Coordinates of N, CA and C in Angstrom, one line a residue:
Chain A
G1 N -5.9 -20.5 -4.3 CA -5.5 -19.5 -3.3 C -5.6 -18.1 -3.9
D2 N -5.4 -17.1 -3.1 CA -5.4 -15.7 -3.5 C -4.2 -15.4 -4.4
S3 N -4.5 -14.6 -5.4 CA -3.4 -14.2 -6.4 C -3.7 -12.9 -7.0
V4 N -2.6 -12.3 -7.6 CA -2.7 -11.1 -8.4 C -2.0 -11.3 -9.7
T5 N -2.7 -11.0 -10.8 CA -2.1 -11.2 -12.1 C -2.0 -9.9 -12.9
Q6 N -0.8 -9.5 -13.3 CA -0.6 -8.3 -14.1 C -0.1 -8.6 -15.5
M7 N -0.3 -7.7 -16.4 CA 0.2 -7.9 -17.7 C 1.7 -7.9 -17.7
E8 N 2.3 -8.6 -18.7 CA 3.7 -8.7 -18.8 C 4.2 -7.4 -19.4
G9 N 5.4 -7.1 -19.0 CA 6.1 -5.9 -19.6 C 7.3 -6.3 -20.4
P10 N 8.1 -5.4 -20.8 CA 7.9 -3.9 -20.6 C 6.8 -3.3 -21.5
V11 N 6.2 -2.3 -21.0 CA 5.3 -1.5 -21.8 C 6.1 -0.2 -22.2
T12 N 6.2 0.0 -23.5 CA 6.9 1.2 -24.1 C 6.0 2.1 -24.7
L13 N 5.9 3.3 -24.3 CA 5.0 4.3 -24.9 C 5.8 5.6 -25.2
S14 N 5.2 6.4 -26.1 CA 5.7 7.7 -26.3 C 5.1 8.7 -25.3
E15 N 5.8 9.8 -25.0 CA 5.3 10.8 -24.1 C 3.9 11.3 -24.6
E16 N 3.0 11.5 -23.7 CA 1.6 11.9 -23.9 C 0.7 10.8 -24.3
A17 N 1.2 9.6 -24.5 CA 0.3 8.5 -24.9 C -0.6 8.1 -23.7
F18 N -1.6 7.4 -24.0 CA -2.5 6.8 -23.0 C -2.0 5.5 -22.4
L19 N -2.1 5.4 -21.1 CA -1.5 4.2 -20.5 C -2.6 3.3 -19.8
T20 N -2.6 2.0 -20.1 CA -3.4 1.1 -19.3 C -2.5 -0.1 -18.9
I21 N -2.5 -0.4 -17.6 CA -1.8 -1.6 -17.2 C -2.9 -2.5 -16.5
N22 N -3.1 -3.7 -17.0 CA -4.1 -4.5 -16.5 C -3.7 -5.3 -15.3
C23 N -4.7 -5.4 -14.4 CA -4.5 -6.2 -13.1 C -5.8 -6.9 -12.8
T24 N -5.7 -8.2 -12.6 CA -6.9 -8.9 -12.1 C -6.5 -9.7 -10.9
Y25 N -7.4 -10.0 -10.1 CA -7.1 -10.7 -8.8 C -8.1 -11.9 -8.6
T26 N -7.6 -12.8 -7.8 CA -8.4 -13.9 -7.3 C -8.3 -13.8 -5.8
A27 N -9.5 -13.7 -5.1 CA -9.4 -13.6 -3.6 C -10.8 -13.9 -3.1
T28 N -10.9 -14.6 -2.0 CA -12.1 -14.7 -1.2 C -12.3 -13.5 -0.4
G29 N -13.5 -13.2 0.1 CA -13.7 -12.1 1.0 C -13.7 -10.8 0.2
Y30 N -13.2 -9.8 1.0 CA -13.3 -8.4 0.5 C -11.9 -7.7 0.6
P31 N -11.0 -8.0 -0.3 CA -9.6 -7.5 -0.2 C -9.6 -6.0 -0.5
S32 N -8.6 -5.3 0.0 CA -8.3 -4.0 -0.5 C -7.3 -4.1 -1.6
L33 N -7.3 -3.1 -2.5 CA -6.4 -3.2 -3.7 C -5.6 -2.0 -3.8
F34 N -4.4 -2.2 -4.3 CA -3.4 -1.1 -4.3 C -2.6 -1.1 -5.6
W35 N -2.1 0.0 -6.0 CA -1.0 0.1 -7.0 C 0.2 0.8 -6.3
Y36 N 1.3 0.2 -6.5 CA 2.6 0.7 -6.0 C 3.5 1.0 -7.2
V37 N 4.4 2.0 -7.0 CA 5.4 2.3 -8.1 C 6.8 2.2 -7.5
Q38 N 7.7 1.6 -8.3 CA 9.1 1.5 -7.8 C 10.0 2.1 -8.9
Y39 N 10.7 3.2 -8.5 CA 11.7 3.8 -9.3 C 13.0 3.1 -9.1
P40 N 13.9 3.2 -10.1 CA 15.2 2.5 -10.1 C 15.9 2.7 -8.8
G41 N 16.3 1.6 -8.1 CA 17.2 1.7 -6.9 C 16.4 2.1 -5.7
E42 N 15.1 2.2 -5.7 CA 14.3 2.6 -4.6 C 13.3 1.6 -4.1
G43 N 12.7 1.8 -3.0 CA 11.7 0.9 -2.5 C 10.4 1.3 -3.2
L44 N 9.3 0.5 -2.9 CA 8.0 0.8 -3.5 C 7.3 2.0 -2.8
Q45 N 6.6 2.7 -3.5 CA 5.8 3.8 -3.0 C 4.3 3.6 -3.4
L46 N 3.4 3.9 -2.5 CA 2.0 3.8 -2.8 C 1.6 4.8 -3.9
L47 N 0.9 4.4 -4.9 CA 0.4 5.3 -5.9 C -1.0 5.6 -5.7
L48 N -1.8 4.5 -5.5 CA -3.2 4.7 -5.1 C -3.8 3.5 -4.6
K49 N -5.0 3.6 -4.0 CA -5.6 2.4 -3.4 C -7.1 2.5 -3.4
A50 N -7.8 1.4 -3.2 CA -9.3 1.3 -3.1 C -9.6 0.2 -2.2
T51 N -10.5 0.5 -1.3 CA -10.8 -0.5 -0.2 C -12.1 -1.2 -0.3
K52 N -13.0 -0.8 -1.3 CA -14.2 -1.5 -1.5 C -14.7 -1.4 -3.0
A53 N -15.6 -2.3 -3.3 CA -16.0 -2.3 -4.7 C -16.6 -1.0 -5.2
D54 N -16.2 -0.6 -6.4 CA -16.6 0.6 -7.1 C -15.9 1.8 -6.7
D55 N -15.0 1.7 -5.7 CA -14.1 2.8 -5.3 C -13.2 3.1 -6.4
K56 N -12.9 4.4 -6.6 CA -11.8 4.8 -7.6 C -10.7 5.4 -6.8
G57 N -9.5 4.9 -7.0 CA -8.3 5.5 -6.4 C -7.7 6.4 -7.5
S58 N -7.1 7.5 -7.0 CA -6.5 8.4 -8.0 C -5.3 9.2 -7.4
N59 N -4.3 9.5 -8.2 CA -3.1 10.2 -7.6 C -2.2 10.5 -8.8
K60 N -1.7 11.7 -8.9 CA -0.8 12.2 -9.9 C -1.2 11.9 -11.3
G61 N -2.5 11.9 -11.6 CA -3.1 11.7 -12.9 C -3.4 10.2 -13.2
F62 N -3.0 9.3 -12.3 CA -3.3 7.9 -12.4 C -4.6 7.6 -11.7
E63 N -5.3 6.6 -12.3 CA -6.6 6.2 -11.8 C -6.8 4.7 -11.9
A64 N -7.5 4.1 -10.9 CA -7.9 2.7 -11.0 C -9.2 2.5 -10.3
T65 N -10.1 1.7 -10.8 CA -11.4 1.5 -10.2 C -11.5 0.0 -9.8
Y66 N -12.0 -0.2 -8.6 CA -12.1 -1.6 -8.0 C -13.4 -2.2 -8.6
R67 N -13.3 -3.1 -9.5 CA -14.4 -3.8 -10.2 C -14.5 -5.2 -9.6
K68 N -15.5 -5.4 -8.7 CA -15.7 -6.7 -8.2 C -16.2 -7.7 -9.2
E69 N -17.1 -7.2 -10.1 CA -17.7 -8.1 -11.1 C -16.7 -8.7 -12.0
T70 N -15.7 -8.0 -12.3 CA -14.6 -8.5 -13.2 C -13.3 -8.8 -12.5
T71 N -13.4 -8.7 -11.2 CA -12.2 -8.8 -10.3 C -11.0 -8.2 -10.9
S72 N -11.1 -6.9 -11.2 CA -10.0 -6.1 -11.9 C -9.8 -4.8 -11.2
F73 N -8.6 -4.3 -11.4 CA -8.1 -3.0 -10.8 C -7.1 -2.4 -11.8
H74 N -7.5 -2.1 -13.0 CA -6.6 -1.7 -14.0 C -6.2 -0.2 -13.8
L75 N -4.9 0.0 -14.1 CA -4.3 1.3 -13.9 C -4.3 2.1 -15.2
E76 N -4.7 3.4 -15.1 CA -4.8 4.2 -16.3 C -4.2 5.6 -16.1
K77 N -3.7 6.1 -17.1 CA -3.3 7.5 -17.1 C -3.5 8.1 -18.5
G78 N -4.0 9.3 -18.6 CA -4.4 9.9 -19.9 C -3.2 10.3 -20.7
S79 N -2.1 10.7 -20.1 CA -1.0 11.3 -20.8 C 0.3 11.1 -20.0
V80 N 1.1 10.1 -20.4 CA 2.3 9.7 -19.6 C 3.4 10.7 -19.9
Q81 N 4.3 10.8 -18.9 CA 5.5 11.6 -19.0 C 6.7 10.7 -18.9
V82 N 7.9 11.2 -19.3 CA 9.1 10.4 -19.2 C 9.4 10.0 -17.7
S83 N 9.0 10.9 -16.8 CA 9.2 10.7 -15.4 C 8.4 9.6 -14.8
D84 N 7.4 9.1 -15.6 CA 6.5 8.0 -15.1 C 7.2 6.6 -15.4
S85 N 8.4 6.6 -16.0 CA 9.1 5.4 -16.3 C 9.5 4.7 -14.9
A86 N 9.0 3.5 -14.7 CA 9.2 2.8 -13.4 C 8.6 1.4 -13.6
V87 N 8.6 0.7 -12.5 CA 7.9 -0.6 -12.4 C 6.7 -0.4 -11.5
Y88 N 5.5 -0.9 -12.0 CA 4.3 -0.7 -11.3 C 3.8 -2.1 -10.8
F89 N 3.4 -2.1 -9.5 CA 2.9 -3.3 -8.9 C 1.5 -3.2 -8.4
C90 N 0.7 -4.2 -8.8 CA -0.7 -4.3 -8.3 C -0.6 -5.2 -7.1
A91 N -1.4 -4.9 -6.1 CA -1.4 -5.7 -4.8 C -2.7 -5.8 -4.2
L92 N -2.9 -6.8 -3.4 CA -4.1 -6.9 -2.6 C -3.7 -7.2 -1.1
S93 N -4.6 -6.8 -0.2 CA -4.4 -7.2 1.2 C -5.7 -7.6 1.8
K94 N -5.7 -8.4 2.8 CA -6.8 -8.9 3.5 C -6.5 -9.5 4.8
F95 N -7.4 -9.6 5.6 CA -7.3 -10.2 6.9 C -8.2 -11.4 7.0
T96 N -7.7 -12.6 7.1 CA -8.6 -13.7 7.1 C -8.0 -14.8 8.1
S97 N -8.9 -15.4 8.8 CA -8.5 -16.5 9.7 C -7.4 -16.1 10.6
G98 N -7.4 -14.9 11.1 CA -6.4 -14.4 12.0 C -5.1 -14.1 11.4
T99 N -5.0 -14.1 10.1 CA -3.7 -13.8 9.5 C -3.8 -12.7 8.4
Y100 N -2.8 -11.9 8.4 CA -2.8 -10.8 7.4 C -2.1 -11.4 6.1
K101 N -2.7 -11.0 5.0 CA -2.1 -11.4 3.7 C -1.9 -10.2 2.8
Y102 N -0.7 -10.1 2.3 CA -0.4 -9.1 1.3 C 0.1 -9.9 0.1
I103 N -0.5 -9.7 -1.1 CA -0.1 -10.4 -2.3 C 0.2 -9.4 -3.4
F104 N 1.4 -9.5 -3.9 CA 1.8 -8.5 -5.0 C 1.8 -9.3 -6.3
G105 N 1.5 -8.5 -7.4 CA 1.7 -9.0 -8.7 C 3.2 -9.0 -9.0
T106 N 3.6 -9.5 -10.2 CA 5.0 -9.6 -10.6 C 5.6 -8.3 -11.1
G107 N 4.8 -7.3 -11.2 CA 5.3 -6.0 -11.7 C 5.2 -5.8 -13.2
T108 N 5.0 -4.6 -13.6 CA 5.0 -4.2 -15.0 C 5.9 -3.0 -15.2
R109 N 7.0 -3.2 -16.1 CA 7.9 -2.1 -16.3 C 7.4 -1.2 -17.4
L110 N 7.3 0.1 -17.1 CA 6.9 1.1 -18.1 C 8.1 1.9 -18.5
K111 N 8.2 2.0 -19.8 CA 9.3 2.9 -20.4 C 8.5 4.0 -21.2
V112 N 8.8 5.2 -20.9 CA 8.2 6.3 -21.7 C 9.3 7.1 -22.4
L113 N 9.1 7.1 -23.7 CA 10.2 7.8 -24.5 C 9.8 9.2 -24.9
A114 N 10.8 10.1 -24.9 CA 10.5 11.5 -25.2 C 10.3 11.7 -26.7
Chain B
N1 N 12.2 13.4 9.3 CA 11.8 12.0 9.3 C 12.5 11.2 8.3
A2 N 13.2 10.2 8.7 CA 13.9 9.3 7.8 C 13.0 8.3 7.2
G3 N 11.9 8.0 7.8 CA 10.9 7.0 7.3 C 11.4 5.7 7.6
V4 N 11.6 4.8 6.6 CA 12.0 3.4 6.9 C 13.4 3.3 6.3
T5 N 14.4 2.9 7.1 CA 15.7 2.7 6.7 C 16.1 1.2 6.9
Q6 N 17.0 0.8 6.0 CA 17.5 -0.6 6.1 C 19.0 -0.6 6.1
T7 N 19.6 -1.6 6.8 CA 21.0 -1.8 6.9 C 21.3 -3.2 6.8
P8 N 22.3 -3.7 6.0 CA 23.1 -2.9 5.1 C 22.4 -2.7 3.8
K9 N 23.0 -2.0 2.8 CA 22.4 -1.8 1.5 C 22.8 -3.0 0.6
F10 N 23.9 -3.6 0.8 CA 24.4 -4.7 0.0 C 25.3 -5.6 0.8
R11 N 25.2 -6.9 0.6 CA 26.0 -7.8 1.3 C 26.2 -9.1 0.5
V12 N 27.4 -9.6 0.6 CA 27.7 -10.9 -0.1 C 28.1 -11.9 1.0
L13 N 27.4 -13.0 1.0 CA 27.6 -14.1 2.0 C 28.1 -15.4 1.3
K14 N 28.8 -16.2 2.0 CA 29.0 -17.6 1.6 C 28.0 -18.5 2.1
T15 N 27.7 -19.6 1.4 CA 26.7 -20.5 1.9 C 27.1 -21.0 3.3
G16 N 26.1 -21.0 4.2 CA 26.2 -21.4 5.5 C 26.5 -20.3 6.5
Q17 N 26.9 -19.1 6.0 CA 27.1 -18.0 6.9 C 25.8 -17.4 7.4
S18 N 25.9 -16.7 8.5 CA 24.7 -16.1 9.1 C 24.8 -14.6 9.0
M19 N 23.6 -13.9 9.0 CA 23.7 -12.4 9.1 C 22.3 -12.0 9.5
T20 N 22.3 -10.7 9.9 CA 21.0 -10.0 10.3 C 20.8 -8.8 9.6
L21 N 19.6 -8.6 9.0 CA 19.3 -7.4 8.3 C 18.4 -6.5 9.3
L22 N 18.8 -5.2 9.4 CA 18.1 -4.4 10.3 C 17.1 -3.4 9.6
C23 N 15.9 -3.3 10.1 CA 15.0 -2.3 9.6 C 14.6 -1.4 10.7
A24 N 14.6 -0.1 10.5 CA 14.2 0.8 11.5 C 13.2 1.8 10.9
Q25 N 12.2 2.2 11.7 CA 11.2 3.2 11.2 C 11.0 4.2 12.4
D26 N 10.9 5.5 12.0 CA 10.7 6.5 13.0 C 9.3 7.2 12.9
M27 N 8.3 6.4 12.4 CA 7.0 6.9 12.3 C 6.0 6.4 13.3
N28 N 6.6 5.7 14.3 CA 5.7 5.1 15.4 C 4.7 4.1 14.9
H29 N 5.0 3.4 13.8 CA 4.1 2.5 13.2 C 4.0 1.2 14.0
E30 N 2.8 0.6 14.1 CA 2.7 -0.6 14.9 C 3.1 -1.8 14.1
Y31 N 2.8 -1.9 12.8 CA 3.0 -3.0 12.0 C 4.3 -2.9 11.1
M32 N 5.1 -4.0 11.1 CA 6.3 -4.0 10.2 C 6.3 -5.3 9.4
Y33 N 7.0 -5.3 8.3 CA 6.9 -6.5 7.4 C 8.3 -6.6 6.7
W34 N 8.6 -7.9 6.4 CA 9.8 -8.2 5.6 C 9.3 -8.9 4.3
Y35 N 9.8 -8.5 3.2 CA 9.5 -9.1 1.9 C 10.8 -9.4 1.2
R36 N 10.7 -10.4 0.3 CA 11.8 -10.6 -0.7 C 11.3 -10.4 -2.1
Q37 N 12.1 -9.8 -2.9 CA 11.7 -9.5 -4.3 C 12.7 -10.3 -5.2
D38 N 12.1 -11.1 -6.0 CA 12.9 -11.9 -7.0 C 12.3 -11.7 -8.4
P39 N 13.2 -11.8 -9.4 CA 12.8 -11.5 -10.8 C 11.6 -12.4 -11.2
G40 N 10.6 -11.8 -11.7 CA 9.4 -12.5 -12.2 C 8.5 -13.0 -11.2
M41 N 8.7 -12.7 -9.9 CA 7.9 -13.2 -8.8 C 7.3 -12.1 -8.0
G42 N 7.5 -10.9 -8.2 CA 7.0 -9.8 -7.4 C 7.5 -9.9 -6.0
L43 N 6.8 -9.3 -5.0 CA 7.2 -9.3 -3.7 C 6.5 -10.5 -2.9
R44 N 7.2 -11.1 -2.1 CA 6.6 -12.2 -1.2 C 6.9 -11.9 0.2
L45 N 5.8 -12.0 1.0 CA 5.9 -11.7 2.5 C 6.6 -12.8 3.2
I46 N 7.7 -12.5 4.0 CA 8.4 -13.5 4.7 C 7.9 -13.6 6.1
H47 N 7.9 -12.5 6.9 CA 7.4 -12.4 8.2 C 6.8 -11.0 8.4
Y48 N 6.0 -10.9 9.4 CA 5.5 -9.6 9.8 C 5.3 -9.5 11.3
S49 N 5.0 -8.3 11.7 CA 4.8 -8.1 13.2 C 3.7 -7.1 13.4
V50 N 2.8 -7.3 14.3 CA 1.7 -6.4 14.5 C 1.9 -5.6 15.7
G51 N 3.1 -5.7 16.3 CA 3.4 -4.8 17.5 C 4.7 -5.3 18.1
E52 N 5.2 -4.5 19.0 CA 6.4 -4.8 19.7 C 6.3 -6.2 20.4
G53 N 7.3 -7.0 20.3 CA 7.2 -8.3 20.9 C 6.5 -9.4 20.2
T54 N 5.9 -9.1 19.0 CA 5.1 -10.0 18.3 C 5.7 -10.3 16.9
T55 N 5.6 -11.5 16.4 CA 6.0 -11.8 15.1 C 5.0 -12.9 14.5
A56 N 4.9 -13.0 13.2 CA 4.0 -14.0 12.6 C 4.6 -14.3 11.2
K57 N 4.3 -15.5 10.8 CA 4.9 -16.0 9.5 C 4.0 -15.5 8.3
G58 N 4.7 -15.2 7.3 CA 4.1 -14.8 6.0 C 4.0 -16.0 5.0
E59 N 4.2 -15.7 3.8 CA 4.1 -16.6 2.7 C 5.3 -17.6 2.6
V60 N 6.5 -17.0 2.8 CA 7.8 -17.8 2.6 C 8.7 -17.6 3.8
P61 N 8.3 -18.2 5.0 CA 9.1 -17.9 6.2 C 10.3 -18.9 6.4
D62 N 10.4 -20.0 5.6 CA 11.4 -21.0 5.9 C 12.8 -20.4 5.7
G63 N 13.7 -20.7 6.6 CA 15.1 -20.3 6.5 C 15.4 -18.9 7.1
Y64 N 14.3 -18.2 7.6 CA 14.4 -16.9 8.2 C 13.9 -16.9 9.6
N65 N 14.4 -16.0 10.5 CA 13.8 -15.7 11.7 C 13.8 -14.2 11.9
V66 N 12.9 -13.8 12.8 CA 12.7 -12.3 13.0 C 12.5 -12.0 14.5
S67 N 12.8 -10.8 14.8 CA 12.5 -10.3 16.2 C 12.1 -8.8 16.1
R68 N 11.3 -8.5 17.1 CA 10.7 -7.1 17.2 C 10.8 -6.8 18.7
L69 N 12.0 -6.6 19.2 CA 12.2 -6.2 20.6 C 11.9 -4.8 20.9
K70 N 12.0 -3.9 19.9 CA 11.7 -2.5 20.1 C 10.7 -2.2 19.0
K71 N 9.8 -1.3 19.3 CA 8.7 -1.0 18.3 C 9.3 -0.4 17.0
Q72 N 10.4 0.3 17.0 CA 10.9 0.9 15.8 C 11.8 0.0 15.0
N73 N 12.2 -1.2 15.5 CA 13.1 -2.0 14.8 C 12.5 -3.4 14.5
F74 N 12.9 -3.9 13.4 CA 12.4 -5.3 13.0 C 13.6 -5.9 12.3
L75 N 14.1 -7.0 12.9 CA 15.3 -7.7 12.5 C 14.9 -8.9 11.7
L76 N 15.7 -9.2 10.6 CA 15.5 -10.4 9.8 C 16.8 -11.1 9.9
G77 N 16.8 -12.4 10.3 CA 18.0 -13.2 10.5 C 18.0 -14.4 9.5
L78 N 19.2 -14.6 9.0 CA 19.4 -15.8 8.2 C 20.5 -16.6 9.0
E79 N 20.1 -17.7 9.5 CA 21.0 -18.5 10.4 C 22.1 -19.2 9.6
S80 N 21.7 -19.8 8.4 CA 22.6 -20.5 7.5 C 22.2 -20.2 6.1
A81 N 22.9 -19.2 5.5 CA 22.4 -18.7 4.2 C 22.6 -19.8 3.1
A82 N 21.7 -19.7 2.2 CA 21.7 -20.6 1.0 C 21.6 -19.8 -0.2
P83 N 22.1 -20.3 -1.4 CA 22.0 -19.5 -2.6 C 20.6 -19.1 -3.0
S84 N 19.6 -20.0 -2.6 CA 18.2 -19.6 -2.9 C 17.7 -18.4 -2.2
Q85 N 18.5 -17.9 -1.2 CA 18.1 -16.7 -0.5 C 18.7 -15.4 -1.1
T86 N 19.4 -15.6 -2.2 CA 19.9 -14.4 -3.0 C 18.6 -13.7 -3.5
S87 N 18.6 -12.4 -3.1 CA 17.3 -11.7 -3.4 C 17.5 -10.2 -3.0
V88 N 16.5 -9.4 -3.2 CA 16.5 -8.1 -2.7 C 15.4 -8.1 -1.6
Y89 N 15.8 -7.6 -0.4 CA 14.9 -7.7 0.7 C 14.4 -6.3 1.1
F90 N 13.1 -6.2 1.2 CA 12.5 -4.9 1.5 C 11.7 -5.0 2.9
C91 N 11.9 -4.0 3.6 CA 11.2 -3.8 4.9 C 10.1 -2.8 4.6
A92 N 9.0 -2.9 5.3 CA 7.9 -2.0 5.2 C 7.2 -1.8 6.6
S93 N 6.5 -0.7 6.7 CA 5.7 -0.5 7.9 C 4.4 0.1 7.6
T94 N 3.4 -0.1 8.5 CA 2.1 0.6 8.4 C 1.7 1.0 9.8
P95 N 0.9 2.1 9.8 CA 0.4 2.5 11.2 C -0.5 1.4 11.8
G96 N -1.3 0.8 11.0 CA -2.2 -0.2 11.5 C -2.3 -1.4 10.6
G97 N -3.5 -1.8 10.2 CA -3.7 -3.1 9.5 C -3.5 -3.0 8.0
P98 N -4.0 -4.1 7.4 CA -3.7 -4.3 6.0 C -4.3 -3.3 5.0
V99 N -5.3 -2.5 5.4 CA -5.8 -1.6 4.4 C -5.0 -0.3 4.3
E100 N -4.1 -0.2 5.2 CA -3.3 1.1 5.2 C -2.1 1.0 4.3
T101 N -1.6 2.2 4.0 CA -0.5 2.3 3.1 C 0.8 1.8 3.7
Q102 N 1.5 1.0 2.9 CA 2.8 0.5 3.4 C 3.9 1.4 3.0
Y103 N 4.8 1.7 3.9 CA 5.9 2.6 3.6 C 7.1 1.7 3.6
F104 N 7.8 1.7 2.4 CA 8.9 0.8 2.2 C 10.3 1.4 2.4
G105 N 11.2 0.6 2.8 CA 12.6 1.0 2.9 C 13.2 0.9 1.5
P106 N 14.5 1.3 1.3 CA 15.2 1.3 0.0 C 15.6 -0.1 -0.4
G107 N 15.6 -1.1 0.5 CA 16.0 -2.4 0.1 C 17.4 -2.8 0.5
T108 N 17.6 -4.1 0.6 CA 19.0 -4.7 0.9 C 19.2 -5.8 -0.2
R109 N 20.3 -5.6 -0.9 CA 20.6 -6.6 -2.0 C 21.5 -7.6 -1.3
L110 N 21.1 -8.9 -1.3 CA 21.9 -10.0 -0.7 C 22.3 -11.0 -1.8
L111 N 23.6 -11.3 -1.8 CA 24.1 -12.3 -2.8 C 24.7 -13.4 -1.9
V112 N 24.2 -14.6 -2.1 CA 24.8 -15.8 -1.4 C 25.5 -16.7 -2.4
L113 N 26.8 -16.9 -2.2 CA 27.6 -17.7 -3.1 C 27.7 -19.1 -2.7

């Protein structure tokens, strides 16, 4: 079945370090891909999305490219800040056989140290 | 705009008790969703609604019921709570279908003893 796999956390980085959080997916058809961020005690917020192959989503210095050939949507940021500390979720969505599917990864916790 | 709000924020139930979680959105969104979030498992879709008066099952619907009598409200019911339903519940909404951004509420933490 469809699934999303994220790297295990926590990921601990120093401020201004380069960030990569890996995400791969398994899905039939043409899903849309998302990265959401969850700050402590809050709900999820959309960080970026891509709806077709080779699309690049970007927001607040974060980027991810929809790679159909490697079924990946890795999240990157060139220089992280302490305020980026949060849990990041990769997700896919699709409509198939009359049903909507949203599938989230298990989340990756990022800690950025000053 | 309050966005998506959830009531209550936290609740403790005994096994077998019932309760209803309320989700409200003021963005005139057509679609609404209920998820549960458990450690190490990410979010899992319980039920969703594509419009007023409609509901559909998600990935983990057993033990839950939902209703969407008004466009702005989406209720999640637990008729007979079980410890396995201890979780954090999130409601979300989108203007339209699955490619659109989901707007999440702050969550309801439920503990079933």
